[in-house]
Structures are given as C-alpha cells and as structure tokens.
Short mmCIF file of C-alpha atoms in Angstrom, two decimals:
data_model
loop_
_atom_site.label_atom_id
_atom_site.label_comp_id
_atom_site.label_asym_id
_atom_site.label_seq_id
_atom_site.Cartn_x
_atom_site.Cartn_y
_atom_site.Cartn_z
CA UNK Z 134 43.88 148.30 142.38
CA UNK Z 135 45.38 149.06 138.79
CA UNK Z 136 47.10 146.32 136.82
CA UNK Z 137 51.24 145.99 137.53
CA UNK Z 138 52.90 146.90 134.39
CA UNK Z 139 56.57 146.25 133.50
CA UNK Z 140 57.41 150.26 134.31
CA UNK Z 141 57.80 149.56 137.75
CA UNK Z 142 61.57 150.04 138.69
CA UNK Z 143 62.92 146.69 140.42
CA UNK Z 144 66.00 146.57 142.46
CA UNK Z 145 66.34 143.10 143.83
CA UNK Z 146 68.21 142.26 146.60
CA UNK Z 147 69.44 139.19 148.40
CA UNK Z 148 72.17 138.30 151.17
CA UNK Z 149 74.50 135.60 152.68
CA UNK Z 150 74.57 134.45 156.46
CA UNK Z 151 78.50 133.85 157.88
CA UNK Z 152 77.40 131.33 160.46
CA UNK Z 153 77.26 127.72 159.33
CA UNK Z 154 73.95 125.79 160.32
CA UNK Z 155 74.48 121.92 161.05
CA UNK Z 156 71.64 120.02 160.05
CA UNK Z 157 68.07 121.37 159.36
CA UNK Z 158 68.87 124.86 158.30
CA UNK Z 159 64.95 126.08 158.71
CA UNK Z 160 66.32 126.00 162.63
CA UNK Z 161 68.79 128.78 161.62
CA UNK Z 162 66.92 131.13 164.50
CA UNK Z 163 68.31 129.09 167.04
CA UNK Z 164 71.86 130.07 166.07
CA UNK Z 165 71.57 133.54 165.30
CA UNK Z 166 73.39 136.45 165.31
CA UNK Z 167 74.38 134.78 161.88
CA UNK Z 168 76.51 137.82 160.47
CA UNK Z 169 76.76 138.19 156.96
CA UNK Z 170 79.27 137.53 154.37
CA UNK Z 171 77.86 139.44 151.53
CA UNK Z 172 74.89 141.16 149.81
CA UNK Z 173 74.15 141.94 146.53
CA UNK Z 174 71.75 144.22 144.93
CA UNK Z 175 70.40 143.97 141.01
CA UNK Z 176 69.00 146.85 139.49
CA UNK Z 177 66.64 146.13 136.28
CA UNK Z 178 68.97 147.25 133.49
CA UNK Z 179 71.98 147.55 135.22
CA UNK Z 180 74.57 145.02 136.40
CA UNK Z 181 74.59 143.36 139.86
CA UNK Z 182 76.38 145.17 142.75
CA UNK Z 183 77.87 143.49 145.82
CA UNK Z 184 79.15 144.20 149.11
CA UNK Z 185 81.59 142.37 151.09
CA UNK Z 186 84.04 143.10 153.59
CA UNK Z 187 87.58 144.15 152.29
CA UNK Z 188 90.56 145.81 154.31
CA UNK Z 189 93.15 148.26 152.24
CA UNK Z 190 95.87 145.27 152.09
CA UNK Z 191 92.91 143.25 150.28
CA UNK Z 192 92.21 140.69 152.90
CA UNK Z 193 88.20 139.74 152.59
CA UNK Z 194 86.73 139.77 156.19
CA UNK Z 195 84.93 136.67 157.25
CA UNK Z 196 81.55 138.85 157.75
CA UNK Z 197 80.46 142.46 157.13
CA UNK Z 198 80.70 144.86 160.07
CA UNK Z 199 77.80 146.59 161.40
CA UNK Z 200 78.87 149.58 159.77
CA UNK Z 201 79.06 147.81 156.93
CA UNK Z 202 75.71 146.66 157.75
CA UNK Z 203 74.01 149.99 158.17
CA UNK Z 204 75.62 151.29 154.78
CA UNK Z 205 73.33 148.25 153.11
CA UNK Z 206 70.34 150.12 154.76
CA UNK Z 207 71.02 153.26 153.84
CA UNK Z 208 71.60 152.06 150.54
CA UNK Z 209 68.11 150.50 150.19
CA UNK Z 210 66.42 153.48 151.60
CA UNK Z 211 68.26 155.82 149.03
CA UNK Z 212 67.12 153.10 146.45
CA UNK Z 213 63.43 153.73 147.63
CA UNK Z 214 63.59 157.00 148.25
CA UNK Z 215 64.55 157.46 144.57
CA UNK Z 216 61.67 155.38 143.19
CA UNK Z 217 62.88 151.75 143.00
CA UNK Z 218 60.86 149.18 144.52
CA UNK Z 219 62.76 146.11 146.16
CA UNK Z 220 62.12 143.01 145.44
CA UNK Z 221 62.90 139.56 146.87
CA UNK Z 222 62.59 136.08 147.81
CA UNK Z 223 61.89 135.57 151.17
CA UNK Z 224 63.07 139.10 152.03
CA UNK Z 225 60.39 139.32 155.17
CA UNK Z 226 61.27 136.11 156.73
CA UNK Z 227 64.88 136.39 156.59
CA UNK Z 228 67.28 138.75 154.71
CA UNK Z 229 65.73 141.81 156.17
CA UNK Z 230 65.15 139.79 159.60
CA UNK Z 231 69.71 139.35 158.98
CA UNK Z 232 70.08 142.48 158.07
CA UNK Z 233 68.25 144.54 160.86
CA UNK Z 234 70.14 142.48 163.62
CA UNK Z 235 73.73 143.16 161.83
CA UNK Z 236 73.21 146.68 161.21
CA UNK Z 237 70.74 147.44 164.38
CA UNK Z 238 68.63 149.35 162.54
CA UNK Z 239 65.32 147.59 163.32
CA UNK Z 240 62.79 150.34 162.52
CA UNK Z 241 64.43 151.18 159.29
CA UNK Z 242 64.67 147.35 158.34
CA UNK Z 243 60.96 147.03 159.49
CA UNK Z 244 59.99 149.98 157.05
CA UNK Z 245 61.90 148.21 154.14
CA UNK Z 246 60.59 144.81 154.69
CA UNK Z 247 56.92 146.06 154.94
CA UNK Z 248 57.26 148.23 151.94
CA UNK Z 249 58.96 145.50 149.63
CA UNK Z 250 57.70 143.07 147.31
CA UNK Z 251 58.54 139.53 148.80
CA UNK Z 252 57.67 137.08 146.02
CA UNK Z 253 57.34 134.19 148.48
CA UNK Z 254 55.30 136.04 151.07
CA UNK Z 255 52.85 137.16 148.36
CA UNK Z 256 53.15 133.45 146.65
CA UNK Z 257 51.89 132.27 150.26
CA UNK Z 258 49.19 134.37 150.83
CA UNK Z 259 47.60 133.24 147.51
CA UNK Z 260 48.43 129.94 148.28
CA UNK Z 261 48.88 128.90 151.68
CA UNK Z 262 52.17 127.19 151.62
CA UNK Z 263 55.91 128.64 150.56
CA UNK Z 264 58.33 127.53 147.88
CA UNK Z 265 61.98 127.78 146.96
CA UNK Z 266 63.27 130.14 144.37
CA UNK Z 267 64.51 127.46 142.35
CA UNK Z 268 61.28 125.83 142.04
CA UNK Z 269 59.75 129.21 141.00
CA UNK Z 270 62.57 129.62 138.73
CA UNK Z 271 62.26 126.11 136.99
CA UNK Z 272 58.74 126.89 136.69
CA UNK Z 273 59.28 129.41 134.81
CA UNK Z 274 61.17 127.84 132.54
CA UNK Z 275 64.43 130.00 133.73
CA UNK Z 276 68.12 128.98 133.93
CA UNK Z 277 67.85 130.04 137.60
CA UNK Z 278 71.02 129.33 140.68
CA UNK Z 279 74.21 128.50 139.71
CA UNK Z 280 73.81 124.41 139.84
CA UNK Z 281 75.21 122.30 142.50
CA UNK Z 282 75.17 125.03 145.27
CA UNK Z 283 72.64 126.16 147.71
CA UNK Z 284 72.37 129.30 150.52
CA UNK Z 285 73.57 126.78 152.91
CA UNK Z 286 76.68 126.02 151.51
CA UNK Z 287 78.10 129.35 151.27
CA UNK Z 288 79.15 129.91 154.83
CA UNK Z 289 81.19 127.07 154.32
CA UNK Z 290 82.76 128.19 151.33
CA UNK Z 291 83.16 131.87 152.75
CA UNK Z 292 85.01 130.32 155.48
CA UNK Z 293 87.35 128.39 153.35
CA UNK Z 294 88.30 131.17 151.40
CA UNK Z 295 86.17 130.75 148.31
CA UNK Z 296 84.81 134.06 148.11
CA UNK Z 297 84.37 134.25 144.13
CA UNK Z 298 82.06 131.08 144.34
CA UNK Z 299 79.85 133.28 146.99
CA UNK Z 300 79.76 136.20 145.07
CA UNK Z 301 79.05 134.76 141.72
CA UNK Z 302 76.22 132.76 143.69
CA UNK Z 303 74.67 135.93 145.38
CA UNK Z 304 74.73 137.89 141.92
CA UNK Z 305 73.14 135.02 139.97
CA UNK Z 306 70.43 134.96 143.18
CA UNK Z 307 69.73 138.38 142.68
CA UNK Z 308 69.79 137.98 138.67
CA UNK Z 309 67.16 135.12 139.29
CA UNK Z 310 64.89 137.02 141.74
CA UNK Z 311 64.34 139.79 138.88
CA UNK Z 312 63.93 137.36 136.27
CA UNK Z 313 61.63 135.44 138.37
CA UNK Z 314 59.78 138.64 139.11
CA UNK Z 315 59.52 140.12 135.43
CA UNK Z 316 58.52 136.71 133.83
CA UNK Z 317 55.79 136.42 136.49
CA UNK Z 318 54.43 140.17 135.64
CA UNK Z 319 54.19 139.23 131.93
CA UNK Z 320 52.57 135.77 132.67
CA UNK Z 321 50.21 137.60 135.10
CA UNK Z 322 50.82 134.16 137.26
CA UNK Z 323 53.81 132.55 138.99
CA UNK Z 324 54.41 129.14 138.04
CA UNK Z 325 56.33 126.12 140.11
CA UNK Z 326 57.24 122.68 140.25
CA UNK Z 327 55.84 120.54 142.61
CA UNK Z 328 57.62 117.95 144.84
CA UNK Z 329 56.14 115.30 142.33
CA UNK Z 330 57.45 117.30 139.56
CA UNK Z 331 54.40 118.72 137.96
CA UNK Z 332 53.98 122.30 136.58
CA UNK Z 333 51.42 124.38 138.61
CA UNK Z 334 50.80 128.14 138.33
CA UNK Z 335 48.78 130.49 140.44
CA UNK Z 336 47.35 133.96 139.11
CA UNK Z 337 48.44 137.21 139.87
CA UNK Z 338 46.23 139.60 137.82
CA UNK Z 339 46.78 142.50 140.22
CA UNK Z 340 51.03 142.12 139.90
CA UNK Z 341 53.03 141.96 142.48
CA UNK Z 342 52.14 143.50 145.88
CA UNK Z 343 54.03 144.96 148.70
CA UNK Z 344 54.17 143.06 151.76
CA UNK Z 345 51.90 145.66 153.52
CA UNK Z 346 49.19 145.29 150.62
CA UNK Z 347 49.33 141.32 151.02
CA UNK Z 348 48.22 141.94 154.68
CA UNK Z 349 45.12 143.64 153.09
CA UNK Z 350 44.24 140.88 150.48
#
C-alpha cells in the first residue's frame, strides 16, 4: 500500500449523548437508547459545524430527533461521495453505533463505520489495547480537549441548560481529532502518554487505514 500523504481530505466527526450514565461509563450499553444532544463535523481547512435541535422560538431540544439523526447520516454519506474521508476516535465502537440506533439507518451507518478512519481502532489493531483521545493528544504535544470537562459530563451540562459549553466541547473534540490525525501522519507515528506518565509511540508507515483495511492488517 502506498504511504498516506497530507492530500487526504479528512472530516472529523463526533457526537455527545443525551442520557446521563451513573457510575462506570464503560457500561453505557446497559442504558441505551442514549439519545444525542449534539454532533459536530470539522472539514480540514474549514470551521467546525454543529447539529442540535432547536425550535422556531429558539428553545433547544433535550435531544436530536430521529429526523435530525437521519439528516446527519445523509450529510456524512454526501461528504464521502464528494471525496472526504471521515475521521474519528472510537467512531466504530461508539459514535456510529449511537447514530445508527438514533437514526434507524443501520445499513448506512455500518457502511460509514467500515469505510471511515477510526484512529483508536487502528491503534488497537497495532498495539492490542485502546487509549483515550486525551492521551494521544498529549503524546502528540497538542493542546487537546477543553480542560475540566469530559464526555461523561456533557449530558449533565446539557440537561442543566449549559448548551454553549457542550457545543464548544464537541467542536473542540473534532478539532482535536483532526489535529491528532494530521500530526500522526506527519510524524508517521502515533504517540501517547502511558498511565505511568511515559511517552511512547507506534509507527504508522502506511498512514491511517479505514476500519475495513485494518481488518486485513
């Protein structure tokens, strides 16, 4: 396979859930359906765009409707048709899983999941274990996520009406996702901070692979 170049047109994608998960967030599957409060995309070279539900009087909905979720799926499909490659961190295991359930478009989301670049899945295939985006961000020496906030807190803040804080968080997440992806391509490796605070890295000489390509590594 030819080495990946910076000519790839990436669009980062991320979403935030509506349901508040008590305790261990890794058990989120036990609480589904989770709903979505908002989602964001970041086309390389452009500004982040966000989706969320709002009525004509400016009242923000607690979660995106099924119609809204379908619009997101169609938007992403259209982006792929136009030559953009979707980039996520754990999109295979989380974002497209949630989007499929909320939209009811399982076949389309399965296609998007298999044919996009999930950097965490690629990393897992190389190392045998996953890491969070924040560890990769710090490993790459990038600013990263908004300090003092996590994805687990986003549903709580949304329920309280702190919509702007959550929207800024999801926008920063897609910015960070794209920055990590591009930085790793430039370095031909992905670096991360271990639980012991050490810096480690693994080579990605062929560049980022789609989920489908990773399955054939």
